[in-house]
Tab-separated table of C-alpha atoms and ligand atoms in Angstrom:
chain	number	residue	atom	x	y	z
A	1027	MET	CA	9.811	14.192	-31.078
A	1028	ASN	CA	13.526	14.083	-31.869
A	1029	ILE	CA	14.839	12.294	-28.771
A	1030	PRO	CA	18.378	11.669	-30.123
A	1031	LEU	CA	18.629	15.449	-30.484
A	1032	LEU	CA	17.504	15.826	-26.877
A	1033	HIS	CA	20.178	13.327	-25.814
A	1034	ARG	CA	22.918	15.198	-27.710
A	1035	LEU	CA	21.940	18.384	-25.905
A	1036	ARG	CA	21.738	16.711	-22.514
A	1037	ASP	CA	25.043	14.923	-22.967
A	1038	ALA	CA	26.746	18.305	-23.395
A	1039	GLN	CA	26.008	18.858	-19.682
A	1040	GLY	CA	24.912	22.442	-19.913
A	1041	ALA	CA	27.409	23.556	-22.578
A	1042	PHE	CA	26.191	25.217	-25.782
A	1043	VAL	CA	26.154	23.073	-28.915
A	1044	SER	CA	26.034	24.674	-32.350
A	1045	ILE	CA	23.069	23.950	-34.590
A	1046	ALA	CA	25.456	22.541	-37.225
A	1047	GLU	CA	26.840	20.067	-34.724
A	1048	LEU	CA	23.387	19.211	-33.438
A	1049	GLY	CA	22.050	18.670	-36.949
A	1050	ASP	CA	24.857	16.350	-37.998
A	1051	GLY	CA	24.299	17.207	-41.675
A	1052	GLU	CA	20.592	18.009	-41.341
A	1053	ALA	CA	19.296	21.309	-42.689
A	1054	PHE	CA	19.303	24.187	-40.184
A	1055	ASP	CA	15.534	24.615	-40.519
A	1056	SER	CA	14.730	21.036	-39.717
A	1057	VAL	CA	16.950	21.110	-36.583
A	1058	GLN	CA	15.271	24.345	-35.515
A	1059	THR	CA	11.831	22.776	-36.020
A	1060	ASP	CA	12.816	19.860	-33.787
A	1061	LEU	CA	14.227	22.199	-31.147
A	1062	ASP	CA	11.008	24.229	-31.216
A	1063	GLU	CA	9.024	21.050	-30.678
A	1064	LEU	CA	11.136	20.098	-27.660
A	1065	GLU	CA	10.661	23.589	-26.202
A	1066	ARG	CA	6.941	23.562	-26.877
A	1067	PHE	CA	6.675	20.309	-24.960
A	1068	GLY	CA	8.414	21.909	-22.000
A	1069	PHE	CA	12.099	21.007	-22.188
A	1070	VAL	CA	14.106	23.979	-20.983
A	1071	LEU	CA	16.612	25.070	-23.645
A	1072	GLU	CA	18.680	28.221	-23.903
A	1073	SER	CA	19.475	29.588	-27.359
A	1074	HIS	CA	22.352	31.882	-28.192
A	1075	PRO	CA	22.768	33.579	-31.612
A	1076	TYR	CA	26.384	32.352	-32.105
A	1077	ARG	CA	26.999	29.628	-29.575
A	1078	GLY	CA	23.970	27.467	-30.351
A	1079	VAL	CA	21.681	25.783	-27.846
A	1080	ALA	CA	22.174	24.510	-24.283
A	1081	TYR	CA	20.063	22.053	-22.263
A	1082	ARG	CA	18.796	23.609	-19.056
A	1083	GLY	CA	16.305	21.101	-17.720
A	1084	PRO	CA	13.694	18.402	-18.294
A	1085	ALA	CA	10.066	18.974	-19.167
A	1086	ALA	CA	7.889	19.305	-16.093
A	1087	ARG	CA	5.433	16.763	-17.496
A	1088	LEU	CA	6.074	13.150	-18.371
A	1089	CYS	CA	7.245	12.752	-21.961
A	1090	PRO	CA	6.026	9.506	-23.608
A	1091	ASP	CA	8.596	9.715	-26.431
A	1092	GLN	CA	11.441	10.157	-23.967
A	1093	ILE	CA	10.203	7.239	-21.870
A	1094	GLU	CA	9.834	4.880	-24.833
A	1095	HIS	CA	12.966	5.756	-26.769
A	1096	GLU	CA	15.190	2.637	-27.047
A	1097	LEU	CA	13.777	1.312	-23.784
A	1098	GLY	CA	14.862	-2.195	-24.771
A	1099	THR	CA	12.678	-4.137	-22.317
A	1100	ARG	CA	11.129	-7.519	-22.999
A	1101	ARG	CA	7.720	-7.290	-21.350
A	1102	VAL	CA	7.262	-4.327	-19.043
A	1103	GLY	CA	6.825	-1.131	-21.024
A	1104	ARG	CA	5.975	-2.749	-24.357
A	1105	ARG	CA	3.084	-0.311	-24.337
A	1106	ILE	CA	3.016	2.943	-22.421
A	1107	ALA	CA	0.140	5.376	-21.913
A	1108	VAL	CA	0.477	8.737	-20.183
A	1109	TRP	CA	-2.669	10.480	-18.941
A	1110	ASN	CA	-3.169	13.925	-17.468
A	1111	ARG	CA	-5.866	13.002	-14.995
A	1112	VAL	CA	-7.397	9.642	-14.135
A	1113	ILE	CA	-9.414	8.237	-11.267
A	1114	SER	CA	-6.739	5.640	-10.530
A	1115	THR	CA	-4.021	4.277	-12.809
A	1116	ASN	CA	-4.731	0.826	-11.329
A	1117	ASP	CA	-8.280	1.005	-12.706
A	1118	LEU	CA	-7.088	1.816	-16.219
A	1119	ALA	CA	-4.542	-0.985	-16.142
A	1120	ALA	CA	-7.193	-3.428	-14.865
A	1121	ASN	CA	-9.571	-2.365	-17.648
A	1122	ALA	CA	-6.905	-3.235	-20.201
A	1123	ALA	CA	-6.697	-6.797	-18.861
A	1124	ALA	CA	-9.408	-7.890	-21.313
A	1125	SER	CA	-6.603	-8.361	-23.851
A	1126	LYS	CA	-3.488	-10.389	-23.108
A	1127	ALA	CA	-1.730	-8.344	-25.782
A	1128	ASN	CA	-1.547	-5.684	-23.088
A	1129	GLU	CA	0.957	-7.682	-21.013
A	1130	GLY	CA	3.505	-5.174	-19.722
A	1131	LEU	CA	1.292	-2.146	-20.359
A	1132	VAL	CA	2.397	0.808	-18.233
A	1133	ILE	CA	-0.175	3.438	-17.304
A	1134	LEU	CA	1.126	6.738	-15.978
A	1135	ALA	CA	-0.796	9.785	-14.822
A	1136	GLU	CA	0.032	13.302	-13.733
A	1137	GLU	CA	-2.921	13.299	-11.363
A	1138	GLN	CA	-5.316	10.803	-9.765
A	1139	THR	CA	-8.680	11.921	-8.464
A	1140	ALA	CA	-9.141	8.812	-6.316
A	1141	GLY	CA	-5.736	7.156	-6.030
A	1142	ARG	CA	-5.827	4.113	-3.773
A	1143	GLY	CA	-3.420	2.968	-1.107
A	1144	ARG	CA	-3.499	-0.259	0.870
A	1145	ARG	CA	-6.263	-1.033	3.340
A	1146	GLY	CA	-8.736	1.333	1.715
A	1147	ARG	CA	-6.548	4.377	2.264
A	1148	GLN	CA	-6.302	7.211	-0.243
A	1149	TRP	CA	-3.107	7.951	-2.124
A	1150	VAL	CA	-2.893	11.691	-2.712
A	1151	ALA	CA	-0.157	13.545	-4.587
A	1152	PRO	CA	-0.075	17.074	-6.040
A	1153	THR	CA	-0.457	17.135	-9.838
A	1154	GLY	CA	2.794	16.449	-11.689
A	1155	SER	CA	4.784	15.793	-8.523
A	1156	SER	CA	4.994	12.028	-8.319
A	1157	LEU	CA	5.271	8.825	-10.211
A	1158	LEU	CA	1.766	7.390	-10.343
A	1159	MET	CA	2.189	4.232	-12.288
A	1160	SER	CA	0.484	0.892	-12.847
A	1161	VAL	CA	1.816	-2.103	-14.704
A	1162	LEU	CA	-0.438	-4.803	-16.104
A	1163	LEU	CA	1.032	-8.306	-16.087
A	1164	PHE	CA	-0.175	-11.777	-16.914
A	1165	PRO	CA	2.195	-13.739	-14.697
A	1166	SER	CA	2.654	-17.500	-14.805
A	1167	GLU	CA	0.961	-19.349	-11.951
A	1168	SER	CA	4.165	-19.444	-9.907
A	1169	LEU	CA	4.619	-15.654	-10.183
A	1170	ALA	CA	0.986	-14.722	-9.579
A	1171	GLU	CA	1.030	-14.547	-5.748
A	1172	ALA	CA	0.256	-11.042	-4.482
A	1173	GLY	CA	3.256	-11.350	-2.140
A	1174	TRP	CA	5.641	-12.027	-5.022
A	1175	LEU	CA	4.236	-9.223	-7.166
A	1176	THR	CA	4.450	-6.778	-4.253
A	1177	ALA	CA	8.044	-7.829	-3.657
A	1178	LEU	CA	8.772	-7.346	-7.369
A	1179	GLY	CA	7.498	-3.766	-7.225
A	1180	ALA	CA	9.211	-3.001	-3.923
A	1181	VAL	CA	12.607	-4.396	-4.950
A	1182	ALA	CA	12.549	-2.539	-8.288
A	1183	VAL	CA	11.585	0.752	-6.611
A	1184	ALA	CA	14.135	0.324	-3.816
A	1185	GLU	CA	16.903	-0.351	-6.338
A	1186	VAL	CA	16.062	2.720	-8.387
A	1187	VAL	CA	15.738	4.953	-5.320
A	1188	ALA	CA	19.076	3.659	-3.980
A	1189	ALA	CA	20.793	4.186	-7.338
A	1190	TRP	CA	19.440	7.718	-7.711
A	1191	THR	CA	20.080	8.922	-4.177
A	1192	GLY	CA	23.115	6.838	-3.201
A	1193	LEU	CA	21.184	6.048	0.008
A	1194	ASP	CA	20.131	2.795	1.585
A	1195	ALA	CA	16.559	2.126	0.445
A	1196	ARG	CA	14.751	-0.499	2.502
A	1197	ILE	CA	11.472	-2.377	2.216
A	1198	LYS	CA	9.143	-2.013	5.152
A	1199	TRP	CA	6.727	-4.913	5.273
A	1200	PRO	CA	4.909	-5.469	3.065
A	1201	ASN	CA	4.855	-2.709	0.513
A	1202	ASP	CA	6.608	0.461	1.600
A	1203	VAL	CA	9.979	1.654	0.405
A	1204	ARG	CA	11.695	3.822	2.961
A	1205	ILE	CA	14.887	5.780	3.393
A	1206	ALA	CA	16.067	6.155	6.984
A	1207	GLY	CA	12.597	5.227	8.204
A	1208	ARG	CA	10.756	7.697	5.947
A	1209	LYS	CA	8.369	6.425	3.327
A	1210	ILE	CA	9.210	7.357	-0.252
A	1211	ALA	CA	7.018	4.880	-2.151
A	1212	GLY	CA	4.161	2.432	-1.769
A	1213	ILE	CA	3.039	-0.539	-3.841
A	1214	LEU	CA	-0.544	-1.689	-4.335
A	1215	VAL	CA	-1.073	-5.013	-6.098
A	1216	GLU	CA	-4.590	-5.794	-7.325
A	1217	ARG	CA	-5.493	-8.997	-9.122
A	1218	GLY	CA	-8.377	-9.791	-11.396
A	1219	GLU	CA	-8.175	-10.855	-15.005
A	1220	GLY	CA	-4.455	-10.066	-14.887
A	1221	ALA	CA	-2.311	-8.603	-12.112
A	1222	VAL	CA	-1.775	-4.883	-11.639
A	1223	ILE	CA	1.225	-3.521	-9.773
A	1224	GLY	CA	0.465	0.060	-8.756
A	1225	ILE	CA	3.370	2.221	-7.664
A	1226	GLY	CA	3.275	5.645	-6.060
A	1227	LEU	CA	6.759	7.137	-5.771
A	1228	ASN	CA	7.317	10.546	-4.208
A	1229	ALA	CA	9.517	12.205	-6.812
A	1230	ASN	CA	9.327	15.999	-6.800
A	1231	LEU	CA	7.271	16.726	-3.693
A	1232	SER	CA	8.707	19.402	-1.421
A	1233	GLN	CA	8.352	19.164	2.349
A	1234	ALA	CA	5.424	21.594	2.156
A	1235	ASP	CA	3.577	19.287	-0.247
A	1236	PHE	CA	3.133	16.692	2.493
A	1237	PRO	CA	0.403	17.099	5.078
A	1238	THR	CA	1.871	18.144	8.442
A	1239	GLU	CA	1.206	14.761	10.021
A	1240	LEU	CA	3.528	13.131	7.479
A	1241	HIS	CA	6.447	15.561	7.831
A	1242	GLU	CA	8.378	13.183	10.059
A	1243	THR	CA	7.467	9.987	8.255
A	1244	ALA	CA	7.520	10.702	4.505
A	1245	THR	CA	10.141	11.919	2.072
A	1246	SER	CA	10.751	12.390	-1.653
A	1247	LEU	CA	13.616	12.175	-4.132
A	1248	ARG	CA	13.622	15.958	-4.377
A	1249	ILE	CA	14.000	16.348	-0.615
A	1250	LEU	CA	16.773	13.751	-0.473
A	1251	MET	CA	18.666	14.949	-3.548
A	1252	GLY	CA	18.155	18.679	-3.137
A	1253	GLU	CA	16.928	19.106	-6.710
A	1254	THR	CA	13.948	18.209	-8.876
A	1255	VAL	CA	14.360	14.989	-10.807
A	1256	ASP	CA	13.587	14.146	-14.416
A	1257	ARG	CA	10.498	11.972	-13.901
A	1258	SER	CA	10.592	10.551	-17.439
A	1259	GLU	CA	14.107	9.219	-16.815
A	1260	LEU	CA	12.934	7.915	-13.461
A	1261	VAL	CA	10.116	6.001	-15.167
A	1262	ARG	CA	12.601	4.494	-17.631
A	1263	ALA	CA	14.845	3.320	-14.815
A	1264	LEU	CA	11.912	1.818	-12.940
A	1265	ILE	CA	10.448	0.056	-15.969
A	1266	ARG	CA	13.854	-1.476	-16.684
A	1267	ARG	CA	14.263	-2.824	-13.138
A	1268	LEU	CA	10.702	-4.198	-13.120
A	1269	ASP	CA	11.292	-5.867	-16.452
A	1270	ALA	CA	14.638	-7.321	-15.418
A	1271	TRP	CA	13.189	-8.944	-12.259
A	1272	TYR	CA	10.002	-10.080	-13.966
A	1273	ASP	CA	12.053	-11.662	-16.728
A	1274	ARG	CA	14.265	-13.435	-14.165
A	1275	GLY	CA	11.069	-14.686	-12.516
A	1276	TRP	CA	9.886	-16.167	-15.810
A	1277	SER	CA	13.186	-17.827	-16.620
A	1278	LEU	CA	14.423	-18.861	-13.141
A	1279	GLY	CA	11.224	-19.039	-11.091
A	1280	PRO	CA	9.949	-16.934	-8.181
A	1281	ASP	CA	12.914	-17.731	-5.902
A	1282	ALA	CA	15.179	-15.618	-8.106
A	1283	LEU	CA	13.789	-12.497	-6.429
A	1284	ASN	CA	14.345	-13.770	-2.917
A	1285	PRO	CA	17.933	-12.625	-2.183
A	1286	ALA	CA	17.268	-9.049	-3.318
A	1287	TRP	CA	13.983	-8.886	-1.400
A	1288	ARG	CA	15.529	-10.348	1.753
A	1289	ASP	CA	18.580	-8.053	1.592
A	1290	ARG	CA	16.404	-4.976	1.245
A	1291	SER	CA	14.182	-5.852	4.196
A	1292	GLU	CA	14.062	-3.308	6.968
A	1293	HIS	CA	13.139	-5.976	9.509
A	1294	LEU	CA	15.532	-8.879	9.097
A	1295	GLY	CA	17.282	-9.514	12.424
A	1296	GLN	CA	14.927	-7.083	14.204
A	1297	MET	CA	12.292	-7.657	16.865
A	1298	VAL	CA	8.846	-7.622	15.301
A	1299	GLU	CA	5.260	-8.381	16.137
A	1300	VAL	CA	3.516	-10.535	13.571
A	1301	ALA	CA	-0.282	-10.540	13.588
A	1302	THR	CA	-1.911	-13.605	12.034
A	1303	PRO	CA	-5.548	-14.778	11.959
A	1304	SER	CA	-4.705	-17.045	14.899
A	1305	GLY	CA	-3.100	-14.353	17.071
A	1306	SER	CA	-0.028	-12.181	17.516
A	1307	HIS	CA	3.553	-13.358	17.894
A	1308	VAL	CA	6.586	-11.396	19.010
A	1309	GLY	CA	10.138	-12.381	18.210
A	1310	ARG	CA	13.256	-11.766	16.197
A	1311	LEU	CA	12.798	-12.070	12.436
A	1312	VAL	CA	15.514	-14.531	11.490
A	1313	ASP	CA	14.558	-15.280	7.919
A	1314	LEU	CA	12.404	-14.033	5.081
A	1315	ASP	CA	11.574	-16.152	2.092
A	1316	LEU	CA	8.954	-15.491	-0.551
A	1317	ARG	CA	7.943	-19.161	-0.621
A	1318	ARG	CA	8.638	-20.403	2.916
A	1319	GLY	CA	7.450	-17.162	4.516
A	1320	LEU	CA	8.737	-15.512	7.692
A	1321	THR	CA	10.760	-17.278	10.342
A	1322	LEU	CA	10.415	-15.801	13.790
A	1323	ALA	CA	12.492	-16.759	16.830
A	1324	GLU	CA	9.585	-16.359	19.213
A	1325	SER	CA	10.295	-14.554	22.483
A	1326	ASP	CA	7.758	-16.437	24.588
A	1327	GLN	CA	8.930	-19.804	23.195
A	1328	ASP	CA	12.578	-19.443	24.299
A	1329	GLY	CA	13.497	-18.222	20.835
A	1330	ARG	CA	12.225	-21.360	19.121
A	1331	ALA	CA	11.804	-20.747	15.380
A	1332	ARG	CA	8.316	-20.599	13.961
A	1333	GLN	CA	7.313	-20.088	10.362
A	1334	PHE	CA	4.456	-18.006	9.004
A	1335	SER	CA	3.314	-18.119	5.435
A	1336	ILE	CA	3.257	-14.668	3.832
A	1337	ARG	CA	-0.445	-15.018	3.139
A	1338	ASP	CA	-1.144	-15.448	6.879
A	1339	VAL	CA	0.656	-12.288	7.950
A	1340	LEU	CA	-1.926	-9.574	8.560
A	1341	THR	CA	0.555	-7.010	9.869
A	1342	LEU	CA	4.207	-6.969	10.786
A	1343	THR	CA	5.144	-4.210	13.205
A	1344	PRO	CA	8.649	-3.373	14.392
A	1345	CYS	CA	9.154	-3.539	18.182
A	1346	ASN	CA	11.552	-1.844	20.518
A	1347	ASP	CA	14.293	-4.432	20.871
A	1348	GLY	CA	13.425	-6.785	23.685
A	1349	ALA	CA	10.724	-4.510	25.009
A	1350	GLY	CA	7.694	-5.834	23.188
A	1351	PRO	CA	5.738	-3.901	20.569
A	1352	GLY	CA	7.116	-0.387	20.161
A	1353	PRO	CA	5.909	2.937	18.822
A	1354	ASN	CA	6.698	2.181	15.185
A	1355	ALA	CA	3.117	2.082	14.011
A	1356	PRO	CA	2.645	1.326	10.306
A	1357	ILE	CA	3.164	4.433	8.184
A	1358	VAL	CA	0.113	5.968	6.538
A	1359	ALA	CA	0.704	6.750	2.886
A	1360	PRO	CA	0.561	10.368	1.743
B	1641	LIG	C1	0.327	2.168	-0.244
B	1641	LIG	O1	1.421	2.462	0.228
B	1641	LIG	O2	-0.682	2.134	0.459
B	1641	LIG	C2	0.222	1.845	-1.714
B	1641	LIG	C3	0.086	3.081	-2.545
B	1641	LIG	C4	-0.035	2.817	-4.027
B	1641	LIG	C5	-0.356	4.078	-4.788
B	1641	LIG	C6	-0.285	3.873	-6.270
B	1641	LIG	S1	-0.314	5.388	-7.155
B	1641	LIG	C7	-0.496	4.532	-8.650
B	1641	LIG	C8	-1.449	3.383	-8.397
B	1641	LIG	N1	-2.824	3.813	-8.560
B	1641	LIG	C9	-3.495	3.800	-7.419
B	1641	LIG	O3	-4.696	4.138	-7.289
B	1641	LIG	N2	-2.713	3.371	-6.429
B	1641	LIG	C10	-1.381	3.039	-6.908
């Protein structure tokens, strides 16, 4: 597919561009063939007999050529596969772990028949509405902790969502990305031969696409931005952020991710209840560190600081300030 041609059309921001200009010396017929191919794929173009062609909108389905074109990443996105329907993108990525040549493989699907969320929940999204994406990585030992990989996914998603919406995207422990308390994305890390970071990001869901019980707790880019988004461009942005942070991890070590993860936390400075295998603790969350873990100024210990390793935290639940555990139960993924 002629993606530079697509870019020339898109850059004209809705204005008509003549075929001669679009072709840049190419024969009329060959430009027309390329335009036909773009239209057949689903890009919305408007043709006018004298004025030329205008870009009217992205293809409704994910476009592999558009995603891959001059992506320029080092690891993530070296290979990309787009499927119409799969059981779970995480399964396909895990199956590819037999070969280390698949480091950075990105699996995308328009539909999952048994998408998984955390804690055995389902992850359901109407066909073609979301980003359903899994990335296969072979991290170094120091980057292989599930907590670090989850933070990698969450930071990358939060940055992209913030950049696209202009809103403050926050990470709700441990794997949700939320805007103003509403979940827009979830991360599911599964480790086996390699590590798979699964990401479900609510892109073009309308309010009606969510089950009623999630109307108050979930949102999408479309709801926040008031228009449907180009999911292929969204994938590109996300792959680039994942790659940038993963690369920093390789060159600078796992701590490189810490400031961004900490700054995006929804809970820092807030009262929380931390459940661990040895019991529950309530206090103000005074620090978050991917290596040192959580530091809680415990309420029933006169605010004395206590540290919990990330691996020991079963749940972290926001409380009503000073009033013990509050009504902010963990959000169930759509
Ligand atoms: C959660 O919030 O519980 C995590 C949800 C993760 C969902 C994504 S969708 C793509 C990938 N494939 C899956 O089966 N799950 C993840």
